[in-house]
PDB file of C-alpha atoms in Angstrom:
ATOM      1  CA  UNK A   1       0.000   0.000   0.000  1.00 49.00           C
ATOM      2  CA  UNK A   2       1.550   3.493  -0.743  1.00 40.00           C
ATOM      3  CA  UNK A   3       1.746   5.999   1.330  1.00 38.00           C
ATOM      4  CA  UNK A   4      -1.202   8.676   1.902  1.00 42.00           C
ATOM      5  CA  UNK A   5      -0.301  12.438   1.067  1.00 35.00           C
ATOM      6  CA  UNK A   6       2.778  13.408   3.008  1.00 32.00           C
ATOM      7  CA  UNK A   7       1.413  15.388   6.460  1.00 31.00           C
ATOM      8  CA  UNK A   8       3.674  16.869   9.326  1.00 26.00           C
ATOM      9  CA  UNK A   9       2.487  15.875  12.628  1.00 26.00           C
ATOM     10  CA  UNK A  10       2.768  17.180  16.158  1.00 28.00           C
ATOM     11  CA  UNK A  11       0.202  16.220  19.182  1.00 32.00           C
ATOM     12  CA  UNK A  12      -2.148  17.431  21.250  1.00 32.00           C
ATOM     13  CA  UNK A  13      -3.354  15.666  24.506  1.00 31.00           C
ATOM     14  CA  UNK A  14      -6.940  14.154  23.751  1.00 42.00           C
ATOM     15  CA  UNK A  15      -7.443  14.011  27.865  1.00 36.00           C
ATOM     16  CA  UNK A  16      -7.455  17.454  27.739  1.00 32.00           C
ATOM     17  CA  UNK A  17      -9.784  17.568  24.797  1.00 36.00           C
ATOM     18  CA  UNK A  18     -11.900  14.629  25.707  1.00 38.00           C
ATOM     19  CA  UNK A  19     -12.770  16.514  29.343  1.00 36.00           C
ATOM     20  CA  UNK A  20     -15.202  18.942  27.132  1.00 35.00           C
ATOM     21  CA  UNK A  21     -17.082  15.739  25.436  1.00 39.00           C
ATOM     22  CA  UNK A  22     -19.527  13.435  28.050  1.00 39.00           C
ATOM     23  CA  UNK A  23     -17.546  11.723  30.241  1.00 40.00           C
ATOM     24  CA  UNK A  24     -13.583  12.972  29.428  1.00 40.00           C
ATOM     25  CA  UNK A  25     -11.211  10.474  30.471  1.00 38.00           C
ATOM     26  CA  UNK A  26      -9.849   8.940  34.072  1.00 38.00           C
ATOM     27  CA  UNK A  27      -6.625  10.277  35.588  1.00 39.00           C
ATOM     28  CA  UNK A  28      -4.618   7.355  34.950  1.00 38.00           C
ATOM     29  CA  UNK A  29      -5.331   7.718  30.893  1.00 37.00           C
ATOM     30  CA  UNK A  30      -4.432  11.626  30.839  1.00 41.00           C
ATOM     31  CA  UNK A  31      -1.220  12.385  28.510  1.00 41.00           C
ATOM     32  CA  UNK A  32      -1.126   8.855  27.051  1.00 40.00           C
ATOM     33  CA  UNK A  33      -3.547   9.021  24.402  1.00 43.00           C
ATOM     34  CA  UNK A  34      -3.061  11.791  21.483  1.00 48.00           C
ATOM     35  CA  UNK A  35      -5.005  13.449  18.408  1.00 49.00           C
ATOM     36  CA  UNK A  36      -2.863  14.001  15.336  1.00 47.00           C
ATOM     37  CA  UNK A  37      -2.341  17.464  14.454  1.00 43.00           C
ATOM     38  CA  UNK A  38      -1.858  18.713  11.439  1.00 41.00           C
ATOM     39  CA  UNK A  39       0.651  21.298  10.476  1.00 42.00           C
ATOM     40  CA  UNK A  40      -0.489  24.484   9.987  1.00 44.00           C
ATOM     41  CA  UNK A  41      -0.687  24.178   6.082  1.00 50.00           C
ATOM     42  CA  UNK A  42      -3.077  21.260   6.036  1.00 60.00           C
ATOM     43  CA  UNK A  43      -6.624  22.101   5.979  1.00 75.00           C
ATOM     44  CA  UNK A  44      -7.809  21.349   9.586  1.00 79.00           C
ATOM     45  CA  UNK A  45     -10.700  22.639  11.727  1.00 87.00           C
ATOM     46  CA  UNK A  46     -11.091  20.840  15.198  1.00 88.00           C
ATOM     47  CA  UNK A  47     -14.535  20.300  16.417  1.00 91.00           C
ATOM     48  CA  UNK A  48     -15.360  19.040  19.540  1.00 90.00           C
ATOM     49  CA  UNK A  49     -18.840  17.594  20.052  1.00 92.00           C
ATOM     50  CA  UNK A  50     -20.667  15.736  23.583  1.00 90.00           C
ATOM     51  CA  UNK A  51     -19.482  12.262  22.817  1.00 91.00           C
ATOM     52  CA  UNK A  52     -16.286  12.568  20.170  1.00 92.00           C
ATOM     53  CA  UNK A  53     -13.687  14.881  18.722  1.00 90.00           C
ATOM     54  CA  UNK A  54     -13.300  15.711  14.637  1.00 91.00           C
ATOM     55  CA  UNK A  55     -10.311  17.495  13.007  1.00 88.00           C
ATOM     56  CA  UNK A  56     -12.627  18.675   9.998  1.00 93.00           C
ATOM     57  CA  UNK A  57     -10.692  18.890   6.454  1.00 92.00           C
ATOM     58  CA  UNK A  58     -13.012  21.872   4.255  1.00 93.00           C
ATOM     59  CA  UNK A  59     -10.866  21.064   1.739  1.00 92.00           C
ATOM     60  CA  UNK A  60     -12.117  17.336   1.457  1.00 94.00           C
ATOM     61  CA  UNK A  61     -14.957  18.034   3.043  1.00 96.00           C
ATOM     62  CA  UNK A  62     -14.410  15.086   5.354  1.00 96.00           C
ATOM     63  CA  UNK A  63     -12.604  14.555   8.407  1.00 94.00           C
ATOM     64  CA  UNK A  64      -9.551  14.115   8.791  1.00 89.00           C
ATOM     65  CA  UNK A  65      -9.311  12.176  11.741  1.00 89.00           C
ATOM     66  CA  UNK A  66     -12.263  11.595  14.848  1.00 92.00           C
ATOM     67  CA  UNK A  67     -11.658  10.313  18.516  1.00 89.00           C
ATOM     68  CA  UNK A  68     -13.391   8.923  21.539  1.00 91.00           C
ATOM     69  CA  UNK A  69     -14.144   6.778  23.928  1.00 90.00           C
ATOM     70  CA  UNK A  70     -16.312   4.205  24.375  1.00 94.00           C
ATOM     71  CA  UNK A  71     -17.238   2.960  27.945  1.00 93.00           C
ATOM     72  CA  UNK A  72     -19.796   0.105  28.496  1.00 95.00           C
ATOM     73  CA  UNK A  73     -22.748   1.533  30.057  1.00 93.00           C
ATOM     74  CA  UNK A  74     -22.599   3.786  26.403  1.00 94.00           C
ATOM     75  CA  UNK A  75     -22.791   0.213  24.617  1.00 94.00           C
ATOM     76  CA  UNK A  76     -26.575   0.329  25.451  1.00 91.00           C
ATOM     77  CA  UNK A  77     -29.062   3.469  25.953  1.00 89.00           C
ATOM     78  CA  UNK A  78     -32.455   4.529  24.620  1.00 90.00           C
ATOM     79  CA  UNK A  79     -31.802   6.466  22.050  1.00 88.00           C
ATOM     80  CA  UNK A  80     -32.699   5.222  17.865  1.00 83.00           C
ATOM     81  CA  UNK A  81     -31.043   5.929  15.296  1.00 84.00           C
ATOM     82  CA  UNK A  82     -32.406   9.045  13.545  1.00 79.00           C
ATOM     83  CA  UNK A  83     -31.361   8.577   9.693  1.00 84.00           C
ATOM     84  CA  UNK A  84     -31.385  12.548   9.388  1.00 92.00           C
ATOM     85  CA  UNK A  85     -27.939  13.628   8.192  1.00 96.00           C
ATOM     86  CA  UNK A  86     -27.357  17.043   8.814  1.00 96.00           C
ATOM     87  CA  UNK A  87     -24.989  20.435   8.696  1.00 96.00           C
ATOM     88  CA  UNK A  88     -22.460  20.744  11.662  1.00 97.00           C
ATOM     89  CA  UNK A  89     -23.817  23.743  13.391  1.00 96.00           C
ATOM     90  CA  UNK A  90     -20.222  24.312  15.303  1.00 94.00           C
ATOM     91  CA  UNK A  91     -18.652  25.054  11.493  1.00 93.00           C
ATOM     92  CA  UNK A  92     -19.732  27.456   9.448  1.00 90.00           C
ATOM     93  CA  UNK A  93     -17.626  27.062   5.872  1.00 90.00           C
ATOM     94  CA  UNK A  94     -18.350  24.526   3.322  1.00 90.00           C
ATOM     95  CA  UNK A  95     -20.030  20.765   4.332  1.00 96.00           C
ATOM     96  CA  UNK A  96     -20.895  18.397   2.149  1.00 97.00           C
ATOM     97  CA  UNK A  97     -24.843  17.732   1.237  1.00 95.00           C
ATOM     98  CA  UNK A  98     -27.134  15.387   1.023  1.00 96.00           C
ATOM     99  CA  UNK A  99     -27.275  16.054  -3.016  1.00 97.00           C
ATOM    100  CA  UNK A 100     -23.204  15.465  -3.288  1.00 97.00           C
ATOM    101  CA  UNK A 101     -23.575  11.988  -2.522  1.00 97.00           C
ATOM    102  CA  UNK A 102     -27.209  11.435  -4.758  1.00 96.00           C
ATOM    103  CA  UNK A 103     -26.526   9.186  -7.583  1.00 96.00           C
ATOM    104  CA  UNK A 104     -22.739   9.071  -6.602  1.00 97.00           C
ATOM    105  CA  UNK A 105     -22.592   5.343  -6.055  1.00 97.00           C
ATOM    106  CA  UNK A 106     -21.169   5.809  -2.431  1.00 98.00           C
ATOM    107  CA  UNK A 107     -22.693   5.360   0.901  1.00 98.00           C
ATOM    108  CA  UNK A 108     -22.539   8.114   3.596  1.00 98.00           C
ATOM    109  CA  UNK A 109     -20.140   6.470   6.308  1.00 98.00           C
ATOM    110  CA  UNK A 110     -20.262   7.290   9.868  1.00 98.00           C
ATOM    111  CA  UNK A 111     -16.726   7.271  11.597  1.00 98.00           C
ATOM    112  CA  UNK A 112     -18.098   7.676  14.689  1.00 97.00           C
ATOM    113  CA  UNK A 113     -20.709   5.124  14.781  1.00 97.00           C
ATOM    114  CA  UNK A 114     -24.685   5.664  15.428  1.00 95.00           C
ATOM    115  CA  UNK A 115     -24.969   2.827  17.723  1.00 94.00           C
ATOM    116  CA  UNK A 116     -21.891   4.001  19.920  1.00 96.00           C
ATOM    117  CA  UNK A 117     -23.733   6.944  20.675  1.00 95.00           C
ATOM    118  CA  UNK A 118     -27.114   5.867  22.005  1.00 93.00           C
ATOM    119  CA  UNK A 119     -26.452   6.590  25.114  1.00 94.00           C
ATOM    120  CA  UNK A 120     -27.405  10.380  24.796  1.00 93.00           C
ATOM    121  CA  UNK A 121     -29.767  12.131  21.799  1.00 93.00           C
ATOM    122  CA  UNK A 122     -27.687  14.933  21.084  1.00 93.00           C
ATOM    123  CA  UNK A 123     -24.568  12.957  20.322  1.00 93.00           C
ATOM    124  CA  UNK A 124     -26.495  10.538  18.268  1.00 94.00           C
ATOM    125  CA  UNK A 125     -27.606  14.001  16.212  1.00 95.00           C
ATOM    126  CA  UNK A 126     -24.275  14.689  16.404  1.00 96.00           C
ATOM    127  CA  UNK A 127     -22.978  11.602  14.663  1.00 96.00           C
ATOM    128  CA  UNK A 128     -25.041  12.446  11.292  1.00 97.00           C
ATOM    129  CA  UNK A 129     -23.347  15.898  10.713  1.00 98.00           C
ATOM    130  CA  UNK A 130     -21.194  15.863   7.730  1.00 98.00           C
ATOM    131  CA  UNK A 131     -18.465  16.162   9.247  1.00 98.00           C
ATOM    132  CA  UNK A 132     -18.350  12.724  10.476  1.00 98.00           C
ATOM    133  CA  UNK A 133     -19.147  11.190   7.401  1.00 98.00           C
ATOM    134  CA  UNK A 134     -17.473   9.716   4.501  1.00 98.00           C
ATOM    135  CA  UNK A 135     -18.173   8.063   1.243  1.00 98.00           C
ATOM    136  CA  UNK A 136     -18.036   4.848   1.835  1.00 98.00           C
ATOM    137  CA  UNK A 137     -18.682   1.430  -0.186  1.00 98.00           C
ATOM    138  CA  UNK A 138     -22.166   0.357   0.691  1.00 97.00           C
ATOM    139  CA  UNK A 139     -20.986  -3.311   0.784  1.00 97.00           C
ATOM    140  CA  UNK A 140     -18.186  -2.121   3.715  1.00 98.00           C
ATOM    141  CA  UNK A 141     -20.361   0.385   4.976  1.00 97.00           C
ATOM    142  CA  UNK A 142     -22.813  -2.406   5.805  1.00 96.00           C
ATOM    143  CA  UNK A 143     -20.738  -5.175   6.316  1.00 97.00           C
ATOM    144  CA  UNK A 144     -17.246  -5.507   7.385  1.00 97.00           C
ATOM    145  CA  UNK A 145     -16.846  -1.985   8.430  1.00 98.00           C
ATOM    146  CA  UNK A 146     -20.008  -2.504  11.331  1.00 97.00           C
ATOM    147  CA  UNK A 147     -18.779  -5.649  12.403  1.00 97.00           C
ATOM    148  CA  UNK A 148     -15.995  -4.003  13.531  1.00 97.00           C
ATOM    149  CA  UNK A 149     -18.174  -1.419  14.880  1.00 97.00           C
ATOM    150  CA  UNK A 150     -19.502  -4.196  16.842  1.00 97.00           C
ATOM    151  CA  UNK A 151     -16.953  -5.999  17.869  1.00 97.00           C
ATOM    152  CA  UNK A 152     -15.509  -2.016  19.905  1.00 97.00           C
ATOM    153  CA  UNK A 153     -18.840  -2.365  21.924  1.00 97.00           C
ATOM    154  CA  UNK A 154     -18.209  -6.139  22.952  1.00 96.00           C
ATOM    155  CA  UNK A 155     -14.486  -5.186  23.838  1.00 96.00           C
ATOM    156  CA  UNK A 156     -15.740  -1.860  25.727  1.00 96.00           C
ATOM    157  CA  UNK A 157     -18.266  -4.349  27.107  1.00 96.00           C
ATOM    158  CA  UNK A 158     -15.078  -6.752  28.481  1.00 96.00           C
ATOM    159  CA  UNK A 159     -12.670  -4.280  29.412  1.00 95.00           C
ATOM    160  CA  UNK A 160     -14.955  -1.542  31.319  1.00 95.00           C
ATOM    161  CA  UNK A 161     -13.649   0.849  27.894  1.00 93.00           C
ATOM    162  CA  UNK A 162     -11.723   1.196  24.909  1.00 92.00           C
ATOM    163  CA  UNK A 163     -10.176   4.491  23.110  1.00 89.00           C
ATOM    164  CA  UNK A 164     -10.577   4.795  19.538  1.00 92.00           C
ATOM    165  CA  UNK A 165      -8.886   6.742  16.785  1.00 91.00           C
ATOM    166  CA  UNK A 166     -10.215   6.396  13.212  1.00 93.00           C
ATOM    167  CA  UNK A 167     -10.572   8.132   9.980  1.00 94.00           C
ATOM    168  CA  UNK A 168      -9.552   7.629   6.051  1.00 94.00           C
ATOM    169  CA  UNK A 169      -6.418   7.384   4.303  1.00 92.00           C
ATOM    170  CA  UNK A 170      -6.370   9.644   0.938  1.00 91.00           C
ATOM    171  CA  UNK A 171      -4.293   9.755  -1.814  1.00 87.00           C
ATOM    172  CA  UNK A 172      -3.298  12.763  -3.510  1.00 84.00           C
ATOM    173  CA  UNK A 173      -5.105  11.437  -6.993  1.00 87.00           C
ATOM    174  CA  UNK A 174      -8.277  10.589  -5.031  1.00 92.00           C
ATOM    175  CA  UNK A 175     -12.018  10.727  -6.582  1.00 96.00           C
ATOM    176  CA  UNK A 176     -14.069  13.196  -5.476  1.00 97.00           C
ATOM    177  CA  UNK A 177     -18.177  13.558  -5.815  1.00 98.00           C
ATOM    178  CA  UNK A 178     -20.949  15.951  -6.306  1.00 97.00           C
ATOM    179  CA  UNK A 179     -20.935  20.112  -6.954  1.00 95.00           C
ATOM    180  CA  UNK A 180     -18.551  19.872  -3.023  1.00 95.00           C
ATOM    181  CA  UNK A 181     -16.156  18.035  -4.483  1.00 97.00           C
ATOM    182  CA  UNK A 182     -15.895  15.470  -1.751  1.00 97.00           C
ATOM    183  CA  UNK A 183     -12.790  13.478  -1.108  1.00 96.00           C
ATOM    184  CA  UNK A 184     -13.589   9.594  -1.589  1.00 97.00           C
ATOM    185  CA  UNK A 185     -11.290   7.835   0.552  1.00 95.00           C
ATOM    186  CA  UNK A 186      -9.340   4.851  -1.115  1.00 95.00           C
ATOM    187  CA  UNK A 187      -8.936   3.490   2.285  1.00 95.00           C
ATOM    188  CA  UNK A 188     -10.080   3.550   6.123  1.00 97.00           C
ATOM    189  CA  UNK A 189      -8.229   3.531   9.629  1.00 95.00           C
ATOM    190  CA  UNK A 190      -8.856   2.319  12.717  1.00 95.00           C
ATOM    191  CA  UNK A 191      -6.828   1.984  16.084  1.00 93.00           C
ATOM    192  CA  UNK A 192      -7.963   0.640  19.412  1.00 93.00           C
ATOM    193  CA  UNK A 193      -6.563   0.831  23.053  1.00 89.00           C
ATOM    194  CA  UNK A 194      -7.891  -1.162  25.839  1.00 90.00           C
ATOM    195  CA  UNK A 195      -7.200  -1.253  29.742  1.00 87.00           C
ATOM    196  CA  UNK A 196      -5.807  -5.170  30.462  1.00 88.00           C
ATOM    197  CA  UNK A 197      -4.220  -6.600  33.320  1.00 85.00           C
ATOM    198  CA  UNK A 198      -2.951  -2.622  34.467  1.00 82.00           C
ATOM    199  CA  UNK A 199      -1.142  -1.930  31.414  1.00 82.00           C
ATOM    200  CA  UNK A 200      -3.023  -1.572  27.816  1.00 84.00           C
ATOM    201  CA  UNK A 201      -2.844  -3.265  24.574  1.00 87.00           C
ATOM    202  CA  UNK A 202      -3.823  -1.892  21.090  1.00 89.00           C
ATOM    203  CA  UNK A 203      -5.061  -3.198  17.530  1.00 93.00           C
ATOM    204  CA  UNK A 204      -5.117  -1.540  14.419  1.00 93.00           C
ATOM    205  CA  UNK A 205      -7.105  -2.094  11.203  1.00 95.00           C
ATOM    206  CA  UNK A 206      -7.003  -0.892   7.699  1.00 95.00           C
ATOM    207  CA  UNK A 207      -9.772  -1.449   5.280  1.00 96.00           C
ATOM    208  CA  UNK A 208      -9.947  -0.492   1.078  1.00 96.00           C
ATOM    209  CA  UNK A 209     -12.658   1.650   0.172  1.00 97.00           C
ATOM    210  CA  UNK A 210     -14.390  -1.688  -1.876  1.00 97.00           C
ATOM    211  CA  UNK A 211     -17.143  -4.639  -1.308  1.00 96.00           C
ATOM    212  CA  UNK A 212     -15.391  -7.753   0.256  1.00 87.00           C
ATOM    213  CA  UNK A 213     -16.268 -10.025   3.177  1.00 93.00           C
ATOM    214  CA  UNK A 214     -13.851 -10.995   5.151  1.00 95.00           C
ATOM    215  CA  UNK A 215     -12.791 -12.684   8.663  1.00 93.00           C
ATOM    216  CA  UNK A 216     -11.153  -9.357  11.133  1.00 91.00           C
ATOM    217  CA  UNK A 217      -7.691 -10.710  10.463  1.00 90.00           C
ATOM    218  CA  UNK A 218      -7.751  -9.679   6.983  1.00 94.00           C
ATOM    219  CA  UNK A 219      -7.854  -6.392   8.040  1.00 95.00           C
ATOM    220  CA  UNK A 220      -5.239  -6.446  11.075  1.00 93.00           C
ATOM    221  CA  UNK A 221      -2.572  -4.841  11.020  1.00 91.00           C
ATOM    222  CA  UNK A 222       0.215  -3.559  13.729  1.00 88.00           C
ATOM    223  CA  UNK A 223       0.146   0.195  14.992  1.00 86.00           C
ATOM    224  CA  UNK A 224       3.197   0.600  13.761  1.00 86.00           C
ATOM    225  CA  UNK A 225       2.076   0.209  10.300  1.00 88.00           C
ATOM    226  CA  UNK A 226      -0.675   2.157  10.489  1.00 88.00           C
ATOM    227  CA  UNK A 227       1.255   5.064  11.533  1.00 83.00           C
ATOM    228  CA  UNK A 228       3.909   4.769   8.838  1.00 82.00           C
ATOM    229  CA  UNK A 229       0.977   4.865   6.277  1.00 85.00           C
ATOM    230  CA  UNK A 230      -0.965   8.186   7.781  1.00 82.00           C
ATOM    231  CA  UNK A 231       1.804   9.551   9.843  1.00 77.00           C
ATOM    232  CA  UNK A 232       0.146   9.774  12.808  1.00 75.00           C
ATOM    233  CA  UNK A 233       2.171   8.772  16.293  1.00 74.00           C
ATOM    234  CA  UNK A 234      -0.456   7.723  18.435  1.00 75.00           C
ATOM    235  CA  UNK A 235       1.017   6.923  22.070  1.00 67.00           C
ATOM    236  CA  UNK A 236       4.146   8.698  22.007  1.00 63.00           C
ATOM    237  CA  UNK A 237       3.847   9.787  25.687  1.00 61.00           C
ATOM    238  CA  UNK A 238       4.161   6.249  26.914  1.00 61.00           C
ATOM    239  CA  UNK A 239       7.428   4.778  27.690  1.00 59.00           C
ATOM    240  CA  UNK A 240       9.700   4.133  24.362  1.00 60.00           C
ATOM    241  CA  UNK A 241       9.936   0.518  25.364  1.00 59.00           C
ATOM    242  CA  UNK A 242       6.317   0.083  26.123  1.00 60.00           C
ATOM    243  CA  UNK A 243       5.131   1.944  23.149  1.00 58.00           C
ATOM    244  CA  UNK A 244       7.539  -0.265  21.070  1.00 64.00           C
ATOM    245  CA  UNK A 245       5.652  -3.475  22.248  1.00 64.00           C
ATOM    246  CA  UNK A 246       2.031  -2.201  22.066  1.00 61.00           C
ATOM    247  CA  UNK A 247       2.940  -0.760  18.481  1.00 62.00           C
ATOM    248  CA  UNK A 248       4.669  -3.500  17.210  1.00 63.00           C
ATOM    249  CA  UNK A 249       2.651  -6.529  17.285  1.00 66.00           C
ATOM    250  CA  UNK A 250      -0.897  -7.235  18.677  1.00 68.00           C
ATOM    251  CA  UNK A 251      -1.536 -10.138  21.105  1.00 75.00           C
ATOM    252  CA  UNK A 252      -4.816 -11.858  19.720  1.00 77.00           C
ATOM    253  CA  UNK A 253      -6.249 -13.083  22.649  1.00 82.00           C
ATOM    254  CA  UNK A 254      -7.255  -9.788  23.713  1.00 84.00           C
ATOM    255  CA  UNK A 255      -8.736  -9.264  20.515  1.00 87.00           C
ATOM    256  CA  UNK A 256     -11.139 -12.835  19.707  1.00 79.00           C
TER     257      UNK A 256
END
C-alpha cells in the first residue's frame, strides 16, 4: 500500500480535549492518548462535540481524523437511530450535502458510529453531521466496516472501555463527488486501546474503500504500520519501550 499524502504531525493531549465531550477520560489515561495534528498548512478545523472529537478537512470536506471513547454503560441506551444527516452547526464554511452523494454510487459512512452513541440524543444528532461522514462502499459500509463497529462495543463491554482513533487514508489522486467536491477515501483507519491486566494493549485495522467479506484478520494490522501509512504517532507519551511493544505486534487473545 503506498503511502497517503505526506502530512507533518505534532500532538495534542486528547485528555485534555476529551474533558469537554460526556464523560472525558480517568486520571490514569491523561497524557497517554493523542489526536494528530496537522501542520499548519493542512486544511484542519477541530470540532469538539458531547461524545467525540473531529479534526474537519473543508478542503475534502471530510474529516480528517475523529476520537473517543467508548465505555460500556454507552454500549446500550435509549436512544434510535435518527437517519437525518445534517450540517455541523459548530462550522460554518463549506459541508458536504445530502445532493453530493445522490446518484454518486457511495454510501454516507459514519466514523463515529450511530450505535456508539445511544447513550445520549444529542450525540447521536451529532454523529449524522457531515463532518463525520465519509463516502463509503455500501458493501463495507454495511458489512465488514459494522462488524468491527460491533466488535468495539463487545471489547468496551469486556474491558470496562476502549479508546478509539479512526478516519480515512487519501491519496493525492483521489475521486471526489458531487458540486462539493468530496474526497472519496481509497482506504479507512482504525486503532484501538484497551485497559488489560494494568497496562493496555492496542489493535489496528485498515480497510480499502471496496465490497469484500472478510474474517477481522484480513484487516489487522500492527500500529506501527498504520502510523507509517498516515503519519500519525499515536502513544508517544508512553514509555519508548512500552510503546515499542504495544505498536509492534498485537496479542490476539485480547482481541477474539
Amino acid at each position: 500500500m503506498k503511502r497517503m499524502m505526506p502530512y507533518s504531525f505534532s500532538a495534542v493531549i486528547l485528555a485534555v480535549v476529551l474533558t469537554a465531550c460526556g464523560g472525558g477520560y480517568p486520571p490514569e489515561i491523561e497524557g497517554l492518548i493523542e489526536l494528530p495534528k496537522y501542520d499548519k498548512s493542512i486544511s484542519q478545523r477541530i470540532i469538539i462535540h458531547k461524545g467525540f472529537v473531529v479534526s474537519y478537512n473543508p478542503e475534502w470536506k471530510v474529516p480528517n481524523w475523529v476520537a473517543y471513547e467508548l465505555t460500556a454503560d454507552e454500549t446500550d441506551g435509549p436512544y434510535g437511530r435518527e437517519n437525518h444527516f445534517d450540517f455541523d452547526p459548530s462550522y460554518e464554511g463549506w459541508q458536504a450535502d445530502n445532493s453530493d452523494y445522490r446518484n454518486s454510487g457511495w454510501s454516507r459512512g459514519h466514523m463515529v458510529p450511530a450505535n456508539h452513541l445511544k447513550w445520549d440524543s444529542s450525540a447521536m444528532k451529532e454523529s449524522f453531521y457531515y463532518t463525520n461522514i465519509c463516502p463509503q462502499n455500501e458493501s463495507l459500509n454495511n458489512h465488514d466496516w459494522k462488524y468491527l463497529e460491533n466488535d468495539c462495543c463487545r471489547w468496551a463491554n469486556k474491558y470496562g472501555r476502549v479508546y478509539i482513533t479512526c478516519g480515512p487514508i487519501i491519496y493525492a489522486d483521489h475521486e471526489t463527488i458531487g458540486n462539493g467536491k468530496v474526497a472519496v477515501p481509497d482506504y479507512f483507519f482504525k486503532v484501538v486501546l484497551a485497559p488489560v491486566n494494568g497496562t493496555y494493549t492496542g489493535i489496528g485495522f485498515i480497510f480499502k474503500n471496496e465490497a469484500g467479506h472478510h474474517p477481522q484478520d484480513y484487516y489487522v494490522r500492527s500500529i506501527d504500520e498504520i502510523e507509517d501509512i498516515t503519519g500519525i504517532d499515536f502513544f508517544s507519551s508512553l514509555p519508548d519501550e512500552e510503546e515499542m511493544n504495544l505498536e509492534s505486534t498485537f496479542e490476539a487473545k485480547y482481541w477474539k
